[in-house]
């Protein structure tokens, strides 16, 4: 869940950064929504950067799943969150430090 929130935060900021760059780039020429869409489509068509395209796709997916800017979880996501909360309530968790130690140990094998 923490990773998902960090990724959403990154993607949200990434999306804001893209729009800020475009606005600064075209500061003298204020674009309509339609013009901005056309420009973005052209830029997407011109790029071969798979990571950038993946992030854009994720950003658009998250936006399509939101209502009034709030992400709407699916039933499966709600169940996964509830499972995680139950694990915490039952003491089935470890600290970040312990998780990092376990990961480091696993990577050394």
Short mmCIF file of N, CA, C and O in Angstrom, two decimals:
data_model
loop_
_atom_site.label_atom_id
_atom_site.label_comp_id
_atom_site.label_asym_id
_atom_site.label_seq_id
_atom_site.Cartn_x
_atom_site.Cartn_y
_atom_site.Cartn_z
N UNK A 1 0.84 -1.19 0.00
CA UNK A 1 0.00 0.00 0.00
C UNK A 1 0.88 1.25 0.00
O UNK A 1 0.61 2.18 -0.73
N UNK A 2 1.95 1.22 0.80
CA UNK A 2 2.82 2.37 0.89
C UNK A 2 3.47 2.65 -0.47
O UNK A 2 3.56 3.78 -0.90
N UNK A 3 3.87 1.58 -1.14
CA UNK A 3 4.48 1.74 -2.45
C UNK A 3 3.47 2.31 -3.42
O UNK A 3 3.78 3.18 -4.22
N UNK A 4 2.23 1.84 -3.35
CA UNK A 4 1.19 2.33 -4.24
C UNK A 4 0.96 3.83 -4.02
O UNK A 4 0.84 4.60 -4.97
N UNK A 5 0.93 4.25 -2.75
CA UNK A 5 0.74 5.67 -2.46
C UNK A 5 1.91 6.48 -2.99
O UNK A 5 1.73 7.54 -3.56
N UNK A 6 3.15 5.97 -2.79
CA UNK A 6 4.32 6.69 -3.27
C UNK A 6 4.29 6.78 -4.79
O UNK A 6 4.59 7.81 -5.36
N UNK A 7 3.91 5.68 -5.45
CA UNK A 7 3.84 5.67 -6.90
C UNK A 7 2.77 6.65 -7.37
O UNK A 7 2.99 7.42 -8.30
N UNK A 8 1.59 6.66 -6.72
CA UNK A 8 0.54 7.59 -7.10
C UNK A 8 1.02 9.03 -6.90
O UNK A 8 0.81 9.88 -7.75
N UNK A 9 1.71 9.28 -5.78
CA UNK A 9 2.23 10.62 -5.52
C UNK A 9 3.20 11.02 -6.61
O UNK A 9 3.13 12.11 -7.16
N UNK A 10 4.11 10.07 -6.98
CA UNK A 10 5.07 10.35 -8.03
C UNK A 10 4.35 10.63 -9.34
O UNK A 10 4.64 11.59 -10.03
N UNK A 11 3.39 9.78 -9.68
CA UNK A 11 2.67 9.93 -10.94
C UNK A 11 1.89 11.22 -10.95
O UNK A 11 1.86 11.94 -11.95
N UNK A 12 1.24 11.56 -9.83
CA UNK A 12 0.49 12.81 -9.76
C UNK A 12 1.43 13.99 -9.97
O UNK A 12 1.12 14.91 -10.72
N UNK A 13 2.57 13.96 -9.29
CA UNK A 13 3.54 15.04 -9.45
C UNK A 13 4.12 15.04 -10.85
O UNK A 13 4.38 16.08 -11.43
N UNK A 14 4.32 13.86 -11.42
CA UNK A 14 4.83 13.73 -12.77
C UNK A 14 3.86 14.39 -13.74
O UNK A 14 4.25 15.14 -14.61
N UNK A 15 2.56 14.11 -13.57
CA UNK A 15 1.54 14.70 -14.42
C UNK A 15 1.52 16.22 -14.29
O UNK A 15 1.42 16.93 -15.29
N UNK A 16 1.64 16.70 -13.07
CA UNK A 16 1.68 18.15 -12.85
C UNK A 16 2.92 18.74 -13.49
O UNK A 16 2.86 19.81 -14.10
N UNK A 17 4.04 18.04 -13.38
CA UNK A 17 5.29 18.53 -13.96
C UNK A 17 5.17 18.63 -15.47
O UNK A 17 5.63 19.60 -16.07
N UNK A 18 4.56 17.64 -16.10
CA UNK A 18 4.39 17.68 -17.55
C UNK A 18 3.55 18.87 -17.96
O UNK A 18 3.92 19.62 -18.86
N UNK A 19 2.43 19.08 -17.27
CA UNK A 19 1.57 20.20 -17.64
C UNK A 19 2.26 21.53 -17.37
O UNK A 19 2.10 22.47 -18.14
N UNK A 20 3.06 21.61 -16.29
CA UNK A 20 3.81 22.84 -16.01
C UNK A 20 4.82 23.13 -17.12
O UNK A 20 4.97 24.26 -17.56
N UNK A 21 5.51 22.08 -17.58
CA UNK A 21 6.50 22.25 -18.64
C UNK A 21 5.82 22.74 -19.92
O UNK A 21 6.29 23.66 -20.57
N UNK A 22 4.69 22.11 -20.24
CA UNK A 22 3.98 22.52 -21.46
C UNK A 22 3.50 23.96 -21.35
O UNK A 22 3.64 24.74 -22.27
N UNK A 23 2.97 24.33 -20.18
CA UNK A 23 2.49 25.71 -20.00
C UNK A 23 3.65 26.70 -20.12
O UNK A 23 3.51 27.76 -20.73
N UNK A 24 4.80 26.37 -19.53
CA UNK A 24 5.95 27.27 -19.61
C UNK A 24 6.45 27.35 -21.05
O UNK A 24 6.83 28.40 -21.54
N UNK A 25 6.46 26.21 -21.73
CA UNK A 25 6.93 26.15 -23.11
C UNK A 25 6.05 27.01 -24.01
O UNK A 25 6.54 27.68 -24.91
N UNK A 26 4.78 26.99 -23.77
CA UNK A 26 3.83 27.73 -24.60
C UNK A 26 3.26 28.94 -23.85
O UNK A 26 2.11 29.30 -24.06
N UNK A 27 4.06 29.55 -22.99
CA UNK A 27 3.57 30.66 -22.17
C UNK A 27 3.01 31.79 -23.02
O UNK A 27 2.00 32.40 -22.68
N UNK A 28 3.67 32.07 -24.13
CA UNK A 28 3.20 33.17 -24.97
C UNK A 28 1.98 32.79 -25.79
O UNK A 28 1.29 33.64 -26.31
N UNK A 29 1.72 31.50 -25.90
CA UNK A 29 0.59 31.02 -26.70
C UNK A 29 -0.30 30.15 -25.82
O UNK A 29 -0.09 28.96 -25.73
N UNK A 30 -1.27 30.74 -25.17
CA UNK A 30 -2.18 30.00 -24.30
C UNK A 30 -3.00 29.05 -25.18
O UNK A 30 -3.64 29.47 -26.14
N UNK A 31 -2.95 27.77 -24.82
CA UNK A 31 -3.63 26.76 -25.64
C UNK A 31 -4.99 26.41 -25.05
O UNK A 31 -5.16 26.38 -23.85
N UNK A 32 -5.88 26.07 -25.94
CA UNK A 32 -7.16 25.53 -25.51
C UNK A 32 -6.93 24.07 -25.13
O UNK A 32 -5.89 23.48 -25.42
N UNK A 33 -7.92 23.46 -24.51
CA UNK A 33 -7.83 22.05 -24.15
C UNK A 33 -7.62 21.20 -25.40
O UNK A 33 -6.80 20.29 -25.41
N UNK A 34 -8.33 21.50 -26.45
CA UNK A 34 -8.20 20.73 -27.70
C UNK A 34 -6.79 20.85 -28.27
O UNK A 34 -6.21 19.86 -28.72
N UNK A 35 -6.24 22.06 -28.25
CA UNK A 35 -4.88 22.26 -28.76
C UNK A 35 -3.86 21.51 -27.90
O UNK A 35 -2.92 20.91 -28.42
N UNK A 36 -4.06 21.55 -26.59
CA UNK A 36 -3.15 20.84 -25.69
C UNK A 36 -3.21 19.34 -25.96
O UNK A 36 -2.18 18.67 -26.02
N UNK A 37 -4.41 18.81 -26.15
CA UNK A 37 -4.55 17.39 -26.46
C UNK A 37 -3.82 17.04 -27.76
O UNK A 37 -3.12 16.02 -27.83
N UNK A 38 -3.99 17.87 -28.77
CA UNK A 38 -3.31 17.62 -30.05
C UNK A 38 -1.80 17.62 -29.88
O UNK A 38 -1.10 16.78 -30.43
N UNK A 39 -1.31 18.57 -29.12
CA UNK A 39 0.14 18.68 -28.89
C UNK A 39 0.65 17.45 -28.13
O UNK A 39 1.68 16.88 -28.48
N UNK A 40 -0.09 17.04 -27.10
CA UNK A 40 0.31 15.85 -26.34
C UNK A 40 0.29 14.61 -27.21
O UNK A 40 1.20 13.77 -27.13
N UNK A 41 -0.73 14.46 -28.02
CA UNK A 41 -0.82 13.29 -28.91
C UNK A 41 0.39 13.26 -29.85
O UNK A 41 1.00 12.21 -30.05
N UNK A 42 0.74 14.41 -30.40
CA UNK A 42 1.90 14.48 -31.29
C UNK A 42 3.18 14.11 -30.55
O UNK A 42 4.01 13.36 -31.08
N UNK A 43 3.34 14.62 -29.33
CA UNK A 43 4.55 14.31 -28.56
C UNK A 43 4.59 12.83 -28.18
O UNK A 43 5.65 12.21 -28.21
N UNK A 44 3.45 12.26 -27.84
CA UNK A 44 3.38 10.83 -27.51
C UNK A 44 3.75 10.01 -28.74
O UNK A 44 4.51 9.04 -28.65
N UNK A 45 3.23 10.40 -29.90
CA UNK A 45 3.55 9.68 -31.13
C UNK A 45 5.02 9.77 -31.49
O UNK A 45 5.57 8.85 -32.11
N UNK A 46 5.68 10.86 -31.11
CA UNK A 46 7.09 11.07 -31.46
C UNK A 46 8.07 10.39 -30.51
O UNK A 46 9.23 10.23 -30.85
N UNK A 47 7.61 9.96 -29.33
CA UNK A 47 8.56 9.40 -28.36
C UNK A 47 8.64 7.88 -28.47
O UNK A 47 7.66 7.22 -28.80
N UNK A 48 9.83 7.37 -28.19
CA UNK A 48 10.05 5.93 -28.08
C UNK A 48 10.42 5.55 -26.65
O UNK A 48 10.86 4.43 -26.41
N UNK A 49 10.25 6.47 -25.72
CA UNK A 49 10.61 6.26 -24.33
C UNK A 49 9.52 5.43 -23.65
O UNK A 49 8.47 5.94 -23.27
N UNK A 50 9.80 4.11 -23.52
CA UNK A 50 8.81 3.20 -22.95
C UNK A 50 8.44 3.57 -21.51
O UNK A 50 7.28 3.44 -21.11
N UNK A 51 9.41 4.02 -20.73
CA UNK A 51 9.14 4.38 -19.34
C UNK A 51 8.20 5.57 -19.27
O UNK A 51 7.24 5.57 -18.50
N UNK A 52 8.44 6.57 -20.10
CA UNK A 52 7.57 7.75 -20.13
C UNK A 52 6.16 7.36 -20.57
O UNK A 52 5.17 7.77 -19.96
N UNK A 53 6.06 6.54 -21.61
CA UNK A 53 4.75 6.11 -22.08
C UNK A 53 4.01 5.31 -21.03
O UNK A 53 2.80 5.47 -20.85
N UNK A 54 4.72 4.47 -20.31
CA UNK A 54 4.11 3.69 -19.24
C UNK A 54 3.59 4.61 -18.13
O UNK A 54 2.48 4.40 -17.62
N UNK A 55 4.36 5.61 -17.75
CA UNK A 55 3.93 6.55 -16.70
C UNK A 55 2.71 7.36 -17.16
O UNK A 55 1.79 7.58 -16.38
N UNK A 56 2.72 7.77 -18.41
CA UNK A 56 1.56 8.52 -18.94
C UNK A 56 0.33 7.63 -18.91
O UNK A 56 -0.75 8.05 -18.50
N UNK A 57 0.50 6.38 -19.33
CA UNK A 57 -0.62 5.43 -19.33
C UNK A 57 -1.15 5.23 -17.92
O UNK A 57 -2.37 5.22 -17.70
N UNK A 58 -0.26 5.08 -16.96
CA UNK A 58 -0.68 4.90 -15.56
C UNK A 58 -1.41 6.14 -15.06
O UNK A 58 -2.45 6.03 -14.39
N UNK A 59 -0.88 7.30 -15.36
CA UNK A 59 -1.51 8.55 -14.94
C UNK A 59 -2.93 8.66 -15.52
O UNK A 59 -3.88 8.98 -14.80
N UNK A 60 -3.09 8.34 -16.77
CA UNK A 60 -4.40 8.41 -17.40
C UNK A 60 -5.35 7.35 -16.83
O UNK A 60 -6.54 7.61 -16.66
N UNK A 61 -4.82 6.17 -16.52
CA UNK A 61 -5.64 5.12 -15.92
C UNK A 61 -6.16 5.58 -14.56
O UNK A 61 -7.36 5.44 -14.26
N UNK A 62 -5.27 6.13 -13.75
CA UNK A 62 -5.67 6.60 -12.42
C UNK A 62 -6.71 7.71 -12.55
O UNK A 62 -7.71 7.73 -11.84
N UNK A 63 -6.49 8.61 -13.48
CA UNK A 63 -7.45 9.71 -13.68
C UNK A 63 -8.81 9.16 -14.11
O UNK A 63 -9.85 9.64 -13.66
N UNK A 64 -8.80 8.12 -14.93
CA UNK A 64 -10.07 7.56 -15.41
C UNK A 64 -10.83 6.84 -14.30
O UNK A 64 -12.04 6.65 -14.40
N UNK A 65 -10.13 6.43 -13.25
CA UNK A 65 -10.75 5.71 -12.13
C UNK A 65 -11.12 6.66 -10.99
O UNK A 65 -11.52 6.21 -9.92
N UNK A 66 -10.98 7.96 -11.20
CA UNK A 66 -11.26 8.89 -10.11
C UNK A 66 -12.57 9.63 -10.33
O UNK A 66 -13.03 9.79 -11.45
N UNK A 67 -13.16 10.03 -9.21
CA UNK A 67 -14.38 10.83 -9.23
C UNK A 67 -14.07 12.07 -8.41
O UNK A 67 -13.68 11.98 -7.25
N UNK A 68 -14.20 13.23 -9.01
CA UNK A 68 -13.86 14.50 -8.34
C UNK A 68 -12.45 14.49 -7.80
O UNK A 68 -12.17 14.98 -6.71
N UNK A 69 -11.52 13.87 -8.55
CA UNK A 69 -10.12 13.85 -8.16
C UNK A 69 -9.77 12.81 -7.12
O UNK A 69 -8.64 12.75 -6.66
N UNK A 70 -10.72 11.97 -6.71
CA UNK A 70 -10.47 10.93 -5.70
C UNK A 70 -10.50 9.57 -6.38
O UNK A 70 -11.50 9.22 -7.03
N UNK A 71 -9.42 8.81 -6.24
CA UNK A 71 -9.32 7.49 -6.85
C UNK A 71 -10.37 6.56 -6.25
O UNK A 71 -10.53 6.49 -5.05
N UNK A 72 -11.08 5.84 -7.10
CA UNK A 72 -12.10 4.90 -6.68
C UNK A 72 -11.54 3.49 -6.76
O UNK A 72 -11.23 3.01 -7.85
N UNK A 73 -11.40 2.83 -5.62
CA UNK A 73 -10.85 1.49 -5.59
C UNK A 73 -11.88 0.47 -6.06
O UNK A 73 -13.08 0.63 -5.82
N UNK A 74 -11.37 -0.57 -6.69
CA UNK A 74 -12.22 -1.69 -7.08
C UNK A 74 -12.52 -2.52 -5.83
O UNK A 74 -11.90 -2.34 -4.78
N UNK A 75 -13.45 -3.45 -5.96
CA UNK A 75 -13.77 -4.33 -4.83
C UNK A 75 -12.54 -5.14 -4.43
O UNK A 75 -12.27 -5.32 -3.24
N UNK A 76 -11.78 -5.62 -5.40
CA UNK A 76 -10.56 -6.40 -5.10
C UNK A 76 -9.54 -5.54 -4.34
O UNK A 76 -8.88 -6.02 -3.40
N UNK A 77 -9.40 -4.27 -4.73
CA UNK A 77 -8.48 -3.38 -4.03
C UNK A 77 -8.95 -3.12 -2.60
O UNK A 77 -8.14 -3.10 -1.67
N UNK A 78 -10.26 -2.92 -2.42
CA UNK A 78 -10.79 -2.71 -1.07
C UNK A 78 -10.54 -3.94 -0.19
O UNK A 78 -10.17 -3.82 0.98
N UNK A 79 -10.74 -5.12 -0.77
CA UNK A 79 -10.49 -6.36 -0.02
C UNK A 79 -9.01 -6.48 0.35
O UNK A 79 -8.69 -6.90 1.47
N UNK A 80 -8.12 -6.13 -0.58
CA UNK A 80 -6.68 -6.19 -0.29
C UNK A 80 -6.31 -5.23 0.83
O UNK A 80 -5.51 -5.58 1.72
N UNK A 81 -6.89 -4.04 0.82
CA UNK A 81 -6.63 -3.08 1.90
C UNK A 81 -7.14 -3.62 3.22
O UNK A 81 -6.45 -3.56 4.25
N UNK A 82 -8.34 -4.16 3.22
CA UNK A 82 -8.91 -4.72 4.44
C UNK A 82 -8.06 -5.87 4.96
O UNK A 82 -7.84 -5.99 6.17
N UNK A 83 -7.57 -6.73 4.05
CA UNK A 83 -6.67 -7.82 4.47
C UNK A 83 -5.42 -7.26 5.14
O UNK A 83 -4.98 -7.78 6.18
N UNK A 84 -4.86 -6.22 4.56
CA UNK A 84 -3.67 -5.61 5.14
C UNK A 84 -3.95 -5.01 6.51
O UNK A 84 -3.14 -5.16 7.44
N UNK A 85 -5.08 -4.35 6.66
CA UNK A 85 -5.44 -3.78 7.96
C UNK A 85 -5.64 -4.89 9.00
O UNK A 85 -5.24 -4.73 10.16
N UNK A 86 -6.25 -5.99 8.58
CA UNK A 86 -6.42 -7.13 9.50
C UNK A 86 -5.06 -7.70 9.92
O UNK A 86 -4.88 -8.08 11.08
N UNK A 87 -4.12 -7.77 8.99
CA UNK A 87 -2.78 -8.25 9.34
C UNK A 87 -2.13 -7.34 10.38
O UNK A 87 -1.51 -7.82 11.33
N UNK A 88 -2.30 -6.05 10.21
CA UNK A 88 -1.74 -5.10 11.19
C UNK A 88 -2.40 -5.30 12.55
O UNK A 88 -1.71 -5.38 13.57
N UNK A 89 -3.71 -5.41 12.55
CA UNK A 89 -4.44 -5.62 13.82
C UNK A 89 -3.99 -6.90 14.53
O UNK A 89 -3.97 -6.96 15.74
N UNK A 90 -3.62 -7.91 13.74
CA UNK A 90 -3.19 -9.20 14.31
C UNK A 90 -1.69 -9.27 14.57
O UNK A 90 -1.16 -10.35 14.87
N UNK A 91 -1.01 -8.13 14.44
CA UNK A 91 0.42 -8.10 14.73
C UNK A 91 1.28 -8.74 13.65
O UNK A 91 2.45 -9.03 13.87
N UNK A 92 0.75 -8.93 12.47
CA UNK A 92 1.49 -9.56 11.38
C UNK A 92 2.13 -8.48 10.50
O UNK A 92 1.76 -8.28 9.35
N UNK A 93 3.12 -7.82 11.07
CA UNK A 93 3.82 -6.78 10.33
C UNK A 93 5.25 -6.69 10.84
O UNK A 93 5.57 -7.21 11.91
N UNK A 94 6.11 -6.06 10.04
CA UNK A 94 7.48 -5.80 10.45
C UNK A 94 7.81 -4.35 10.11
O UNK A 94 7.16 -3.74 9.26
N UNK A 95 8.83 -3.83 10.76
CA UNK A 95 9.22 -2.43 10.51
C UNK A 95 9.91 -2.31 9.16
O UNK A 95 10.34 -3.31 8.57
N UNK A 96 10.03 -1.08 8.69
CA UNK A 96 10.76 -0.84 7.44
C UNK A 96 12.19 -1.34 7.55
O UNK A 96 12.73 -1.93 6.62
N UNK A 97 12.80 -1.09 8.72
CA UNK A 97 14.18 -1.50 8.92
C UNK A 97 14.32 -3.02 8.81
O UNK A 97 15.23 -3.53 8.14
N UNK A 98 13.40 -3.75 9.43
CA UNK A 98 13.45 -5.22 9.37
C UNK A 98 13.19 -5.70 7.94
O UNK A 98 13.86 -6.62 7.47
N UNK A 99 12.24 -5.08 7.26
CA UNK A 99 11.96 -5.46 5.88
C UNK A 99 13.20 -5.23 5.01
O UNK A 99 13.55 -6.08 4.18
N UNK A 100 13.86 -4.09 5.20
CA UNK A 100 15.07 -3.80 4.44
C UNK A 100 16.17 -4.82 4.73
O UNK A 100 16.89 -5.25 3.83
N UNK A 101 16.32 -5.21 6.01
CA UNK A 101 17.31 -6.23 6.36
C UNK A 101 17.00 -7.56 5.68
O UNK A 101 17.88 -8.22 5.14
N UNK A 102 15.73 -7.94 5.70
CA UNK A 102 15.33 -9.18 5.05
C UNK A 102 15.58 -9.14 3.55
O UNK A 102 16.03 -10.12 2.96
N UNK A 103 15.32 -8.02 2.93
CA UNK A 103 15.55 -7.87 1.49
C UNK A 103 17.04 -7.97 1.20
O UNK A 103 17.46 -8.68 0.27
N UNK A 104 17.86 -7.26 1.98
CA UNK A 104 19.31 -7.31 1.79
C UNK A 104 19.82 -8.74 1.95
O UNK A 104 20.64 -9.20 1.16
N UNK A 105 19.32 -9.43 2.96
CA UNK A 105 19.72 -10.81 3.19
C UNK A 105 19.32 -11.69 2.02
O UNK A 105 20.09 -12.53 1.56
N UNK A 106 18.12 -11.51 1.53
CA UNK A 106 17.62 -12.30 0.41
C UNK A 106 18.46 -12.03 -0.85
O UNK A 106 18.77 -12.96 -1.60
N UNK A 107 18.83 -10.76 -1.08
CA UNK A 107 19.61 -10.42 -2.27
C UNK A 107 21.02 -11.00 -2.23
O UNK A 107 21.62 -11.23 -3.28
N UNK A 108 21.56 -11.23 -1.04
CA UNK A 108 22.91 -11.79 -0.91
C UNK A 108 22.94 -13.28 -1.22
O UNK A 108 24.00 -13.84 -1.41
N UNK A 109 21.80 -13.93 -1.24
CA UNK A 109 21.77 -15.39 -1.48
C UNK A 109 22.06 -15.71 -2.91
O UNK A 109 21.87 -15.05 -3.83
#
